[in-house]
Amino acid sequence: MLHPERPSTDQTAGFRHGPDYTLEAGLAEKGYQLIAGADEAGRGPLAGPVVAAAVVLNPDDIPSGLNDSKKLTAKRREELFDEIAVASRAVCWHAANHATIDRINIRQASLRAMAMALGGLQTGCDHALIDGRDVPPGLSVPALAVIKGDGRSLSIAAASIVAKVMRDRMMLRADIKFPAFGFAGHKGYGSARHLAAIREQGPCPLHRHSFSPMKDA
Protein backbone atom coordinates (compact mmCIF):
# COMPACT_ATOMS: atom_id res chain seq x y z
CA MET A 1 0.00 0.00 0.00
CA LEU A 2 1.06 3.59 -0.54
CA HIS A 3 2.03 5.75 2.38
CA PRO A 4 -0.96 7.74 3.70
CA GLU A 5 -1.30 11.38 2.83
CA ARG A 6 -3.07 14.05 4.79
CA PRO A 7 -6.85 13.40 4.64
CA SER A 8 -8.70 15.92 2.50
CA THR A 9 -12.27 16.94 1.84
CA ASP A 10 -13.82 17.46 -1.57
CA GLN A 11 -15.92 20.60 -1.19
CA THR A 12 -17.00 20.74 -4.82
CA ALA A 13 -20.78 20.78 -5.26
CA GLY A 14 -21.99 18.09 -7.62
CA PHE A 15 -24.67 18.88 -10.17
CA ARG A 16 -24.99 15.42 -11.69
CA HIS A 17 -28.12 13.39 -12.24
CA GLY A 18 -26.39 10.51 -10.49
CA PRO A 19 -23.01 9.13 -9.50
CA ASP A 20 -20.25 8.45 -12.01
CA TYR A 21 -16.66 7.23 -12.08
CA THR A 22 -14.98 10.64 -12.43
CA LEU A 23 -13.31 10.71 -9.00
CA GLU A 24 -12.09 7.14 -9.36
CA ALA A 25 -10.75 7.76 -12.85
CA GLY A 26 -8.83 10.79 -11.65
CA LEU A 27 -7.22 8.75 -8.89
CA ALA A 28 -6.43 5.95 -11.35
CA GLU A 29 -4.58 8.47 -13.52
CA LYS A 30 -2.41 9.24 -10.48
CA GLY A 31 -1.49 5.58 -10.18
CA TYR A 32 -3.97 4.29 -7.61
CA GLN A 33 -5.23 0.86 -8.60
CA LEU A 34 -7.51 -0.28 -5.77
CA ILE A 35 -9.92 2.55 -5.00
CA ALA A 36 -12.53 1.86 -2.34
CA GLY A 37 -15.75 3.71 -1.70
CA ALA A 38 -17.06 3.73 1.88
CA ASP A 39 -20.43 4.73 3.31
CA GLU A 40 -22.67 3.96 6.27
CA ALA A 41 -26.36 3.40 6.95
CA GLY A 42 -28.18 3.97 10.20
CA ARG A 43 -26.89 7.15 11.80
CA GLY A 44 -30.37 8.49 12.48
CA PRO A 45 -32.42 5.57 13.87
CA LEU A 46 -33.32 5.23 17.53
CA ALA A 47 -32.44 1.53 17.61
CA GLY A 48 -30.10 -1.00 16.06
CA PRO A 49 -26.57 -0.72 14.70
CA VAL A 50 -24.89 1.67 12.33
CA VAL A 51 -23.53 -0.38 9.42
CA ALA A 52 -20.68 0.67 7.17
CA ALA A 53 -19.51 -0.90 3.92
CA ALA A 54 -16.50 -0.57 1.65
CA VAL A 55 -16.46 -1.59 -2.00
CA VAL A 56 -13.68 -1.78 -4.58
CA LEU A 57 -15.45 -1.82 -7.93
CA ASN A 58 -14.09 -3.53 -11.02
CA PRO A 59 -13.97 -0.65 -13.54
CA ASP A 60 -14.57 -3.14 -16.34
CA ASP A 61 -17.70 -4.61 -14.74
CA ILE A 62 -19.66 -1.93 -12.86
CA PRO A 63 -23.31 -2.84 -12.22
CA SER A 64 -25.76 -0.60 -14.04
CA GLY A 65 -28.03 1.61 -11.96
CA LEU A 66 -25.82 2.27 -8.94
CA ASN A 67 -27.08 5.26 -6.99
CA ASP A 68 -27.55 6.68 -3.53
CA SER A 69 -29.32 3.84 -1.70
CA LYS A 70 -32.03 6.23 -0.46
CA LYS A 71 -33.08 6.84 -4.07
CA LEU A 72 -33.62 3.14 -4.79
CA THR A 73 -36.47 0.83 -3.86
CA ALA A 74 -35.79 -1.99 -1.44
CA LYS A 75 -36.21 -4.50 -4.27
CA ARG A 76 -33.72 -2.67 -6.48
CA ARG A 77 -31.21 -2.40 -3.63
CA GLU A 78 -31.38 -6.15 -3.12
CA GLU A 79 -30.83 -6.77 -6.83
CA LEU A 80 -27.86 -4.42 -6.95
CA PHE A 81 -26.45 -5.89 -3.75
CA ASP A 82 -26.16 -9.26 -5.48
CA GLU A 83 -24.59 -7.70 -8.57
CA ILE A 84 -22.08 -5.73 -6.47
CA ALA A 85 -21.11 -8.88 -4.56
CA VAL A 86 -20.42 -10.78 -7.79
CA ALA A 87 -18.83 -8.09 -9.94
CA SER A 88 -16.68 -6.13 -7.49
CA ARG A 89 -13.04 -6.76 -6.68
CA ALA A 90 -13.76 -6.61 -2.95
CA VAL A 91 -16.67 -5.95 -0.58
CA CYS A 92 -16.65 -5.70 3.20
CA TRP A 93 -19.09 -4.44 5.83
CA HIS A 94 -18.92 -3.83 9.54
CA ALA A 95 -21.57 -3.00 12.16
CA ALA A 96 -21.20 -0.94 15.32
CA ASN A 97 -23.99 -1.96 17.67
CA HIS A 98 -26.21 0.18 19.86
CA ALA A 99 -23.94 -0.28 22.89
CA THR A 100 -20.93 1.02 20.97
CA ILE A 101 -22.98 3.97 19.74
CA ASP A 102 -23.99 4.82 23.31
CA ARG A 103 -20.42 4.49 24.53
CA ILE A 104 -18.52 6.54 21.93
CA ASN A 105 -21.35 8.48 20.15
CA ILE A 106 -22.85 7.93 16.72
CA ARG A 107 -20.29 9.96 14.78
CA GLN A 108 -17.34 8.08 16.21
CA ALA A 109 -19.13 4.75 15.84
CA SER A 110 -19.84 5.49 12.17
CA LEU A 111 -16.23 6.44 11.46
CA ARG A 112 -14.93 3.38 13.31
CA ALA A 113 -17.27 1.11 11.34
CA MET A 114 -16.08 2.60 8.04
CA ALA A 115 -12.45 2.14 9.06
CA MET A 116 -13.14 -1.49 9.96
CA ALA A 117 -14.91 -2.10 6.66
CA LEU A 118 -12.02 -0.59 4.70
CA GLY A 119 -9.51 -2.58 6.71
CA GLY A 120 -11.39 -5.81 6.03
CA LEU A 121 -11.33 -5.63 2.23
CA GLN A 122 -9.93 -8.86 0.81
CA THR A 123 -7.79 -7.01 -1.74
CA GLY A 124 -6.93 -4.09 0.51
CA CYS A 125 -7.08 -0.67 -1.11
CA ASP A 126 -4.58 2.08 -1.88
CA HIS A 127 -7.04 5.00 -1.77
CA ALA A 128 -10.44 5.51 -0.18
CA LEU A 129 -13.39 7.75 -1.05
CA ILE A 130 -15.47 8.46 2.06
CA ASP A 131 -19.04 9.72 2.03
CA GLY A 132 -19.48 12.88 4.09
CA ARG A 133 -17.22 15.50 5.62
CA ASP A 134 -14.98 13.31 7.76
CA VAL A 135 -12.25 10.78 7.07
CA PRO A 136 -12.02 8.00 9.67
CA PRO A 137 -8.90 8.45 11.78
CA GLY A 138 -6.09 5.94 11.60
CA LEU A 139 -6.46 4.80 8.00
CA SER A 140 -3.29 3.36 6.49
CA VAL A 141 -4.10 4.77 3.03
CA PRO A 142 -4.86 8.25 1.70
CA ALA A 143 -8.54 9.15 1.68
CA LEU A 144 -10.84 11.84 0.37
CA ALA A 145 -14.07 12.86 2.11
CA VAL A 146 -16.75 13.55 -0.51
CA ILE A 147 -19.80 15.52 0.53
CA LYS A 148 -22.94 13.81 -0.79
CA GLY A 149 -20.59 11.22 -2.18
CA ASP A 150 -23.27 8.55 -2.64
CA GLY A 151 -24.74 10.76 -5.36
CA ARG A 152 -21.36 11.51 -6.96
CA SER A 153 -19.14 8.43 -6.81
CA LEU A 154 -20.15 5.01 -8.10
CA SER A 155 -17.88 3.35 -5.54
CA ILE A 156 -19.50 5.21 -2.65
CA ALA A 157 -22.96 4.52 -4.09
CA ALA A 158 -22.15 0.80 -4.17
CA ALA A 159 -21.02 0.97 -0.54
CA SER A 160 -24.21 2.80 0.43
CA ILE A 161 -26.29 0.00 -1.08
CA VAL A 162 -24.35 -2.75 0.70
CA ALA A 163 -24.57 -0.93 4.04
CA LYS A 164 -28.29 -0.23 3.68
CA VAL A 165 -29.18 -3.78 2.64
CA MET A 166 -27.18 -5.33 5.47
CA ARG A 167 -28.69 -3.02 8.06
CA ASP A 168 -32.23 -3.58 6.80
CA ARG A 169 -31.71 -7.33 7.04
CA MET A 170 -30.58 -6.92 10.64
CA MET A 171 -33.67 -4.89 11.48
CA LEU A 172 -35.91 -7.50 9.88
CA ARG A 173 -34.40 -10.03 12.26
CA ALA A 174 -34.89 -7.58 15.12
CA ASP A 175 -38.58 -7.39 14.21
CA ILE A 176 -38.92 -11.13 14.74
CA LYS A 177 -37.36 -10.87 18.18
CA PHE A 178 -39.16 -7.67 19.24
CA PRO A 179 -42.40 -7.59 17.20
CA ALA A 180 -44.10 -4.94 19.32
CA PHE A 181 -41.83 -2.22 17.93
CA GLY A 182 -42.48 -2.71 14.20
CA PHE A 183 -38.83 -2.67 13.17
CA ALA A 184 -39.65 -4.32 9.83
CA GLY A 185 -41.54 -1.22 8.79
CA HIS A 186 -39.47 1.72 10.05
CA LYS A 187 -36.07 0.00 10.53
CA GLY A 188 -35.57 1.77 13.84
CA TYR A 189 -36.25 5.34 12.70
CA GLY A 190 -38.45 7.58 14.83
CA SER A 191 -41.80 6.99 13.15
CA ALA A 192 -45.04 7.71 15.00
CA ARG A 193 -45.62 3.98 15.49
CA HIS A 194 -42.12 3.49 16.84
CA LEU A 195 -42.37 6.38 19.29
CA ALA A 196 -45.76 5.14 20.48
CA ALA A 197 -44.33 1.66 21.06
CA ILE A 198 -41.46 3.09 23.12
CA ARG A 199 -43.95 5.00 25.26
CA GLU A 200 -46.11 1.93 25.76
CA GLN A 201 -43.44 -0.77 26.07
CA GLY A 202 -40.37 1.10 27.19
CA PRO A 203 -37.12 0.64 25.22
CA CYS A 204 -36.00 -2.81 24.13
CA PRO A 205 -32.38 -4.03 24.36
CA LEU A 206 -31.63 -2.69 20.86
CA HIS A 207 -32.52 0.93 21.59
CA ARG A 208 -29.86 3.63 21.72
CA HIS A 209 -30.03 5.16 25.19
CA SER A 210 -27.98 8.17 24.12
CA PHE A 211 -30.81 9.15 21.74
CA SER A 212 -34.08 10.83 22.63
CA PRO A 213 -36.61 9.82 23.89
CA MET A 214 -34.59 7.20 25.81
CA LYS A 215 -32.03 9.80 26.89
CA ASP A 216 -34.77 12.15 28.12
CA ALA A 217 -36.31 9.42 30.26
PDB file of C-alpha atoms in Angstrom:
ATOM      1  CA  MET A   1       0.000   0.000   0.000  1.00  0.00           C
ATOM      2  CA  LEU A   2       1.065   3.587  -0.541  1.00  0.00           C
ATOM      3  CA  HIS A   3       2.034   5.748   2.380  1.00  0.00           C
ATOM      4  CA  PRO A   4      -0.960   7.742   3.705  1.00  0.00           C
ATOM      5  CA  GLU A   5      -1.299  11.376   2.833  1.00  0.00           C
ATOM      6  CA  ARG A   6      -3.072  14.052   4.793  1.00  0.00           C
ATOM      7  CA  PRO A   7      -6.854  13.405   4.640  1.00  0.00           C
ATOM      8  CA  SER A   8      -8.698  15.923   2.499  1.00  0.00           C
ATOM      9  CA  THR A   9     -12.271  16.939   1.845  1.00  0.00           C
ATOM     10  CA  ASP A  10     -13.819  17.455  -1.574  1.00  0.00           C
ATOM     11  CA  GLN A  11     -15.924  20.604  -1.189  1.00  0.00           C
ATOM     12  CA  THR A  12     -17.003  20.737  -4.820  1.00  0.00           C
ATOM     13  CA  ALA A  13     -20.777  20.783  -5.255  1.00  0.00           C
ATOM     14  CA  GLY A  14     -21.994  18.092  -7.621  1.00  0.00           C
ATOM     15  CA  PHE A  15     -24.667  18.876 -10.172  1.00  0.00           C
ATOM     16  CA  ARG A  16     -24.994  15.416 -11.691  1.00  0.00           C
ATOM     17  CA  HIS A  17     -28.115  13.389 -12.236  1.00  0.00           C
ATOM     18  CA  GLY A  18     -26.386  10.511 -10.491  1.00  0.00           C
ATOM     19  CA  PRO A  19     -23.005   9.130  -9.500  1.00  0.00           C
ATOM     20  CA  ASP A  20     -20.252   8.452 -12.005  1.00  0.00           C
ATOM     21  CA  TYR A  21     -16.656   7.231 -12.079  1.00  0.00           C
ATOM     22  CA  THR A  22     -14.978  10.641 -12.426  1.00  0.00           C
ATOM     23  CA  LEU A  23     -13.306  10.708  -9.003  1.00  0.00           C
ATOM     24  CA  GLU A  24     -12.091   7.136  -9.356  1.00  0.00           C
ATOM     25  CA  ALA A  25     -10.752   7.758 -12.854  1.00  0.00           C
ATOM     26  CA  GLY A  26      -8.830  10.786 -11.648  1.00  0.00           C
ATOM     27  CA  LEU A  27      -7.219   8.751  -8.889  1.00  0.00           C
ATOM     28  CA  ALA A  28      -6.425   5.950 -11.354  1.00  0.00           C
ATOM     29  CA  GLU A  29      -4.580   8.469 -13.524  1.00  0.00           C
ATOM     30  CA  LYS A  30      -2.415   9.237 -10.482  1.00  0.00           C
ATOM     31  CA  GLY A  31      -1.492   5.577 -10.182  1.00  0.00           C
ATOM     32  CA  TYR A  32      -3.975   4.290  -7.611  1.00  0.00           C
ATOM     33  CA  GLN A  33      -5.228   0.860  -8.599  1.00  0.00           C
ATOM     34  CA  LEU A  34      -7.509  -0.282  -5.770  1.00  0.00           C
ATOM     35  CA  ILE A  35      -9.920   2.548  -5.001  1.00  0.00           C
ATOM     36  CA  ALA A  36     -12.530   1.863  -2.341  1.00  0.00           C
ATOM     37  CA  GLY A  37     -15.750   3.707  -1.695  1.00  0.00           C
ATOM     38  CA  ALA A  38     -17.061   3.729   1.877  1.00  0.00           C
ATOM     39  CA  ASP A  39     -20.428   4.732   3.315  1.00  0.00           C
ATOM     40  CA  GLU A  40     -22.672   3.963   6.273  1.00  0.00           C
ATOM     41  CA  ALA A  41     -26.357   3.403   6.954  1.00  0.00           C
ATOM     42  CA  GLY A  42     -28.183   3.971  10.198  1.00  0.00           C
ATOM     43  CA  ARG A  43     -26.887   7.147  11.802  1.00  0.00           C
ATOM     44  CA  GLY A  44     -30.365   8.491  12.476  1.00  0.00           C
ATOM     45  CA  PRO A  45     -32.415   5.571  13.873  1.00  0.00           C
ATOM     46  CA  LEU A  46     -33.317   5.228  17.533  1.00  0.00           C
ATOM     47  CA  ALA A  47     -32.437   1.527  17.611  1.00  0.00           C
ATOM     48  CA  GLY A  48     -30.098  -0.996  16.063  1.00  0.00           C
ATOM     49  CA  PRO A  49     -26.569  -0.723  14.697  1.00  0.00           C
ATOM     50  CA  VAL A  50     -24.890   1.666  12.329  1.00  0.00           C
ATOM     51  CA  VAL A  51     -23.528  -0.381   9.416  1.00  0.00           C
ATOM     52  CA  ALA A  52     -20.675   0.670   7.166  1.00  0.00           C
ATOM     53  CA  ALA A  53     -19.510  -0.895   3.919  1.00  0.00           C
ATOM     54  CA  ALA A  54     -16.500  -0.572   1.653  1.00  0.00           C
ATOM     55  CA  VAL A  55     -16.460  -1.590  -2.004  1.00  0.00           C
ATOM     56  CA  VAL A  56     -13.676  -1.782  -4.584  1.00  0.00           C
ATOM     57  CA  LEU A  57     -15.451  -1.821  -7.928  1.00  0.00           C
ATOM     58  CA  ASN A  58     -14.090  -3.533 -11.020  1.00  0.00           C
ATOM     59  CA  PRO A  59     -13.971  -0.652 -13.542  1.00  0.00           C
ATOM     60  CA  ASP A  60     -14.574  -3.140 -16.343  1.00  0.00           C
ATOM     61  CA  ASP A  61     -17.702  -4.605 -14.742  1.00  0.00           C
ATOM     62  CA  ILE A  62     -19.658  -1.926 -12.856  1.00  0.00           C
ATOM     63  CA  PRO A  63     -23.307  -2.839 -12.221  1.00  0.00           C
ATOM     64  CA  SER A  64     -25.765  -0.603 -14.043  1.00  0.00           C
ATOM     65  CA  GLY A  65     -28.035   1.609 -11.956  1.00  0.00           C
ATOM     66  CA  LEU A  66     -25.818   2.266  -8.937  1.00  0.00           C
ATOM     67  CA  ASN A  67     -27.080   5.263  -6.991  1.00  0.00           C
ATOM     68  CA  ASP A  68     -27.549   6.675  -3.529  1.00  0.00           C
ATOM     69  CA  SER A  69     -29.321   3.837  -1.701  1.00  0.00           C
ATOM     70  CA  LYS A  70     -32.027   6.226  -0.462  1.00  0.00           C
ATOM     71  CA  LYS A  71     -33.085   6.843  -4.066  1.00  0.00           C
ATOM     72  CA  LEU A  72     -33.624   3.141  -4.789  1.00  0.00           C
ATOM     73  CA  THR A  73     -36.472   0.830  -3.864  1.00  0.00           C
ATOM     74  CA  ALA A  74     -35.787  -1.993  -1.435  1.00  0.00           C
ATOM     75  CA  LYS A  75     -36.206  -4.504  -4.273  1.00  0.00           C
ATOM     76  CA  ARG A  76     -33.719  -2.669  -6.484  1.00  0.00           C
ATOM     77  CA  ARG A  77     -31.210  -2.396  -3.628  1.00  0.00           C
ATOM     78  CA  GLU A  78     -31.378  -6.154  -3.118  1.00  0.00           C
ATOM     79  CA  GLU A  79     -30.834  -6.770  -6.833  1.00  0.00           C
ATOM     80  CA  LEU A  80     -27.863  -4.422  -6.954  1.00  0.00           C
ATOM     81  CA  PHE A  81     -26.454  -5.891  -3.746  1.00  0.00           C
ATOM     82  CA  ASP A  82     -26.160  -9.261  -5.475  1.00  0.00           C
ATOM     83  CA  GLU A  83     -24.590  -7.695  -8.567  1.00  0.00           C
ATOM     84  CA  ILE A  84     -22.081  -5.735  -6.469  1.00  0.00           C
ATOM     85  CA  ALA A  85     -21.110  -8.884  -4.559  1.00  0.00           C
ATOM     86  CA  VAL A  86     -20.422 -10.783  -7.791  1.00  0.00           C
ATOM     87  CA  ALA A  87     -18.830  -8.091  -9.944  1.00  0.00           C
ATOM     88  CA  SER A  88     -16.677  -6.131  -7.492  1.00  0.00           C
ATOM     89  CA  ARG A  89     -13.041  -6.760  -6.678  1.00  0.00           C
ATOM     90  CA  ALA A  90     -13.759  -6.611  -2.952  1.00  0.00           C
ATOM     91  CA  VAL A  91     -16.672  -5.947  -0.581  1.00  0.00           C
ATOM     92  CA  CYS A  92     -16.649  -5.702   3.201  1.00  0.00           C
ATOM     93  CA  TRP A  93     -19.091  -4.445   5.827  1.00  0.00           C
ATOM     94  CA  HIS A  94     -18.922  -3.833   9.544  1.00  0.00           C
ATOM     95  CA  ALA A  95     -21.572  -3.000  12.157  1.00  0.00           C
ATOM     96  CA  ALA A  96     -21.195  -0.936  15.317  1.00  0.00           C
ATOM     97  CA  ASN A  97     -23.993  -1.956  17.668  1.00  0.00           C
ATOM     98  CA  HIS A  98     -26.212   0.182  19.864  1.00  0.00           C
ATOM     99  CA  ALA A  99     -23.944  -0.280  22.888  1.00  0.00           C
ATOM    100  CA  THR A 100     -20.931   1.018  20.970  1.00  0.00           C
ATOM    101  CA  ILE A 101     -22.975   3.973  19.739  1.00  0.00           C
ATOM    102  CA  ASP A 102     -23.995   4.825  23.308  1.00  0.00           C
ATOM    103  CA  ARG A 103     -20.422   4.492  24.534  1.00  0.00           C
ATOM    104  CA  ILE A 104     -18.519   6.542  21.930  1.00  0.00           C
ATOM    105  CA  ASN A 105     -21.352   8.480  20.145  1.00  0.00           C
ATOM    106  CA  ILE A 106     -22.853   7.934  16.722  1.00  0.00           C
ATOM    107  CA  ARG A 107     -20.286   9.964  14.780  1.00  0.00           C
ATOM    108  CA  GLN A 108     -17.336   8.083  16.212  1.00  0.00           C
ATOM    109  CA  ALA A 109     -19.134   4.746  15.843  1.00  0.00           C
ATOM    110  CA  SER A 110     -19.840   5.487  12.170  1.00  0.00           C
ATOM    111  CA  LEU A 111     -16.231   6.438  11.464  1.00  0.00           C
ATOM    112  CA  ARG A 112     -14.930   3.380  13.310  1.00  0.00           C
ATOM    113  CA  ALA A 113     -17.272   1.111  11.344  1.00  0.00           C
ATOM    114  CA  MET A 114     -16.080   2.599   8.039  1.00  0.00           C
ATOM    115  CA  ALA A 115     -12.450   2.143   9.058  1.00  0.00           C
ATOM    116  CA  MET A 116     -13.138  -1.487   9.961  1.00  0.00           C
ATOM    117  CA  ALA A 117     -14.910  -2.102   6.655  1.00  0.00           C
ATOM    118  CA  LEU A 118     -12.016  -0.593   4.704  1.00  0.00           C
ATOM    119  CA  GLY A 119      -9.508  -2.584   6.711  1.00  0.00           C
ATOM    120  CA  GLY A 120     -11.389  -5.809   6.033  1.00  0.00           C
ATOM    121  CA  LEU A 121     -11.330  -5.633   2.233  1.00  0.00           C
ATOM    122  CA  GLN A 122      -9.925  -8.855   0.806  1.00  0.00           C
ATOM    123  CA  THR A 123      -7.785  -7.009  -1.737  1.00  0.00           C
ATOM    124  CA  GLY A 124      -6.933  -4.090   0.511  1.00  0.00           C
ATOM    125  CA  CYS A 125      -7.077  -0.667  -1.105  1.00  0.00           C
ATOM    126  CA  ASP A 126      -4.580   2.079  -1.881  1.00  0.00           C
ATOM    127  CA  HIS A 127      -7.036   5.003  -1.771  1.00  0.00           C
ATOM    128  CA  ALA A 128     -10.443   5.514  -0.182  1.00  0.00           C
ATOM    129  CA  LEU A 129     -13.389   7.750  -1.046  1.00  0.00           C
ATOM    130  CA  ILE A 130     -15.472   8.462   2.063  1.00  0.00           C
ATOM    131  CA  ASP A 131     -19.040   9.724   2.033  1.00  0.00           C
ATOM    132  CA  GLY A 132     -19.483  12.881   4.091  1.00  0.00           C
ATOM    133  CA  ARG A 133     -17.218  15.497   5.616  1.00  0.00           C
ATOM    134  CA  ASP A 134     -14.976  13.306   7.764  1.00  0.00           C
ATOM    135  CA  VAL A 135     -12.252  10.782   7.068  1.00  0.00           C
ATOM    136  CA  PRO A 136     -12.015   7.995   9.674  1.00  0.00           C
ATOM    137  CA  PRO A 137      -8.902   8.448  11.779  1.00  0.00           C
ATOM    138  CA  GLY A 138      -6.089   5.941  11.596  1.00  0.00           C
ATOM    139  CA  LEU A 139      -6.465   4.805   7.997  1.00  0.00           C
ATOM    140  CA  SER A 140      -3.295   3.360   6.486  1.00  0.00           C
ATOM    141  CA  VAL A 141      -4.095   4.771   3.031  1.00  0.00           C
ATOM    142  CA  PRO A 142      -4.858   8.252   1.699  1.00  0.00           C
ATOM    143  CA  ALA A 143      -8.538   9.149   1.677  1.00  0.00           C
ATOM    144  CA  LEU A 144     -10.837  11.844   0.366  1.00  0.00           C
ATOM    145  CA  ALA A 145     -14.065  12.861   2.105  1.00  0.00           C
ATOM    146  CA  VAL A 146     -16.746  13.547  -0.511  1.00  0.00           C
ATOM    147  CA  ILE A 147     -19.805  15.522   0.533  1.00  0.00           C
ATOM    148  CA  LYS A 148     -22.944  13.813  -0.788  1.00  0.00           C
ATOM    149  CA  GLY A 149     -20.591  11.219  -2.177  1.00  0.00           C
ATOM    150  CA  ASP A 150     -23.272   8.551  -2.642  1.00  0.00           C
ATOM    151  CA  GLY A 151     -24.736  10.761  -5.363  1.00  0.00           C
ATOM    152  CA  ARG A 152     -21.362  11.513  -6.959  1.00  0.00           C
ATOM    153  CA  SER A 153     -19.139   8.428  -6.812  1.00  0.00           C
ATOM    154  CA  LEU A 154     -20.155   5.010  -8.097  1.00  0.00           C
ATOM    155  CA  SER A 155     -17.879   3.346  -5.537  1.00  0.00           C
ATOM    156  CA  ILE A 156     -19.504   5.210  -2.648  1.00  0.00           C
ATOM    157  CA  ALA A 157     -22.961   4.521  -4.091  1.00  0.00           C
ATOM    158  CA  ALA A 158     -22.152   0.805  -4.170  1.00  0.00           C
ATOM    159  CA  ALA A 159     -21.022   0.966  -0.543  1.00  0.00           C
ATOM    160  CA  SER A 160     -24.209   2.798   0.433  1.00  0.00           C
ATOM    161  CA  ILE A 161     -26.293  -0.001  -1.079  1.00  0.00           C
ATOM    162  CA  VAL A 162     -24.354  -2.751   0.697  1.00  0.00           C
ATOM    163  CA  ALA A 163     -24.569  -0.927   4.035  1.00  0.00           C
ATOM    164  CA  LYS A 164     -28.292  -0.231   3.679  1.00  0.00           C
ATOM    165  CA  VAL A 165     -29.184  -3.781   2.636  1.00  0.00           C
ATOM    166  CA  MET A 166     -27.183  -5.332   5.471  1.00  0.00           C
ATOM    167  CA  ARG A 167     -28.691  -3.020   8.063  1.00  0.00           C
ATOM    168  CA  ASP A 168     -32.235  -3.577   6.801  1.00  0.00           C
ATOM    169  CA  ARG A 169     -31.708  -7.332   7.037  1.00  0.00           C
ATOM    170  CA  MET A 170     -30.584  -6.917  10.645  1.00  0.00           C
ATOM    171  CA  MET A 171     -33.667  -4.886  11.478  1.00  0.00           C
ATOM    172  CA  LEU A 172     -35.915  -7.502   9.884  1.00  0.00           C
ATOM    173  CA  ARG A 173     -34.396 -10.033  12.264  1.00  0.00           C
ATOM    174  CA  ALA A 174     -34.894  -7.579  15.123  1.00  0.00           C
ATOM    175  CA  ASP A 175     -38.583  -7.389  14.205  1.00  0.00           C
ATOM    176  CA  ILE A 176     -38.921 -11.134  14.738  1.00  0.00           C
ATOM    177  CA  LYS A 177     -37.356 -10.867  18.182  1.00  0.00           C
ATOM    178  CA  PHE A 178     -39.160  -7.668  19.238  1.00  0.00           C
ATOM    179  CA  PRO A 179     -42.398  -7.595  17.197  1.00  0.00           C
ATOM    180  CA  ALA A 180     -44.099  -4.944  19.324  1.00  0.00           C
ATOM    181  CA  PHE A 181     -41.832  -2.224  17.935  1.00  0.00           C
ATOM    182  CA  GLY A 182     -42.484  -2.706  14.201  1.00  0.00           C
ATOM    183  CA  PHE A 183     -38.828  -2.670  13.169  1.00  0.00           C
ATOM    184  CA  ALA A 184     -39.646  -4.323   9.828  1.00  0.00           C
ATOM    185  CA  GLY A 185     -41.537  -1.216   8.787  1.00  0.00           C
ATOM    186  CA  HIS A 186     -39.468   1.715  10.047  1.00  0.00           C
ATOM    187  CA  LYS A 187     -36.069   0.000  10.526  1.00  0.00           C
ATOM    188  CA  GLY A 188     -35.575   1.770  13.838  1.00  0.00           C
ATOM    189  CA  TYR A 189     -36.253   5.335  12.696  1.00  0.00           C
ATOM    190  CA  GLY A 190     -38.449   7.583  14.828  1.00  0.00           C
ATOM    191  CA  SER A 191     -41.799   6.992  13.154  1.00  0.00           C
ATOM    192  CA  ALA A 192     -45.041   7.709  15.004  1.00  0.00           C
ATOM    193  CA  ARG A 193     -45.620   3.980  15.489  1.00  0.00           C
ATOM    194  CA  HIS A 194     -42.116   3.488  16.843  1.00  0.00           C
ATOM    195  CA  LEU A 195     -42.366   6.379  19.293  1.00  0.00           C
ATOM    196  CA  ALA A 196     -45.760   5.143  20.481  1.00  0.00           C
ATOM    197  CA  ALA A 197     -44.327   1.658  21.060  1.00  0.00           C
ATOM    198  CA  ILE A 198     -41.465   3.089  23.115  1.00  0.00           C
ATOM    199  CA  ARG A 199     -43.954   5.001  25.265  1.00  0.00           C
ATOM    200  CA  GLU A 200     -46.115   1.933  25.758  1.00  0.00           C
ATOM    201  CA  GLN A 201     -43.442  -0.775  26.069  1.00  0.00           C
ATOM    202  CA  GLY A 202     -40.372   1.105  27.187  1.00  0.00           C
ATOM    203  CA  PRO A 203     -37.125   0.637  25.221  1.00  0.00           C
ATOM    204  CA  CYS A 204     -35.998  -2.813  24.128  1.00  0.00           C
ATOM    205  CA  PRO A 205     -32.377  -4.030  24.363  1.00  0.00           C
ATOM    206  CA  LEU A 206     -31.632  -2.686  20.857  1.00  0.00           C
ATOM    207  CA  HIS A 207     -32.521   0.931  21.592  1.00  0.00           C
ATOM    208  CA  ARG A 208     -29.857   3.630  21.717  1.00  0.00           C
ATOM    209  CA  HIS A 209     -30.032   5.157  25.191  1.00  0.00           C
ATOM    210  CA  SER A 210     -27.984   8.165  24.123  1.00  0.00           C
ATOM    211  CA  PHE A 211     -30.806   9.153  21.741  1.00  0.00           C
ATOM    212  CA  SER A 212     -34.083  10.827  22.630  1.00  0.00           C
ATOM    213  CA  PRO A 213     -36.610   9.824  23.888  1.00  0.00           C
ATOM    214  CA  MET A 214     -34.592   7.203  25.811  1.00  0.00           C
ATOM    215  CA  LYS A 215     -32.026   9.798  26.887  1.00  0.00           C
ATOM    216  CA  ASP A 216     -34.774  12.145  28.123  1.00  0.00           C
ATOM    217  CA  ALA A 217     -36.307   9.416  30.260  1.00  0.00           C
TER     218      ALA A 217
END
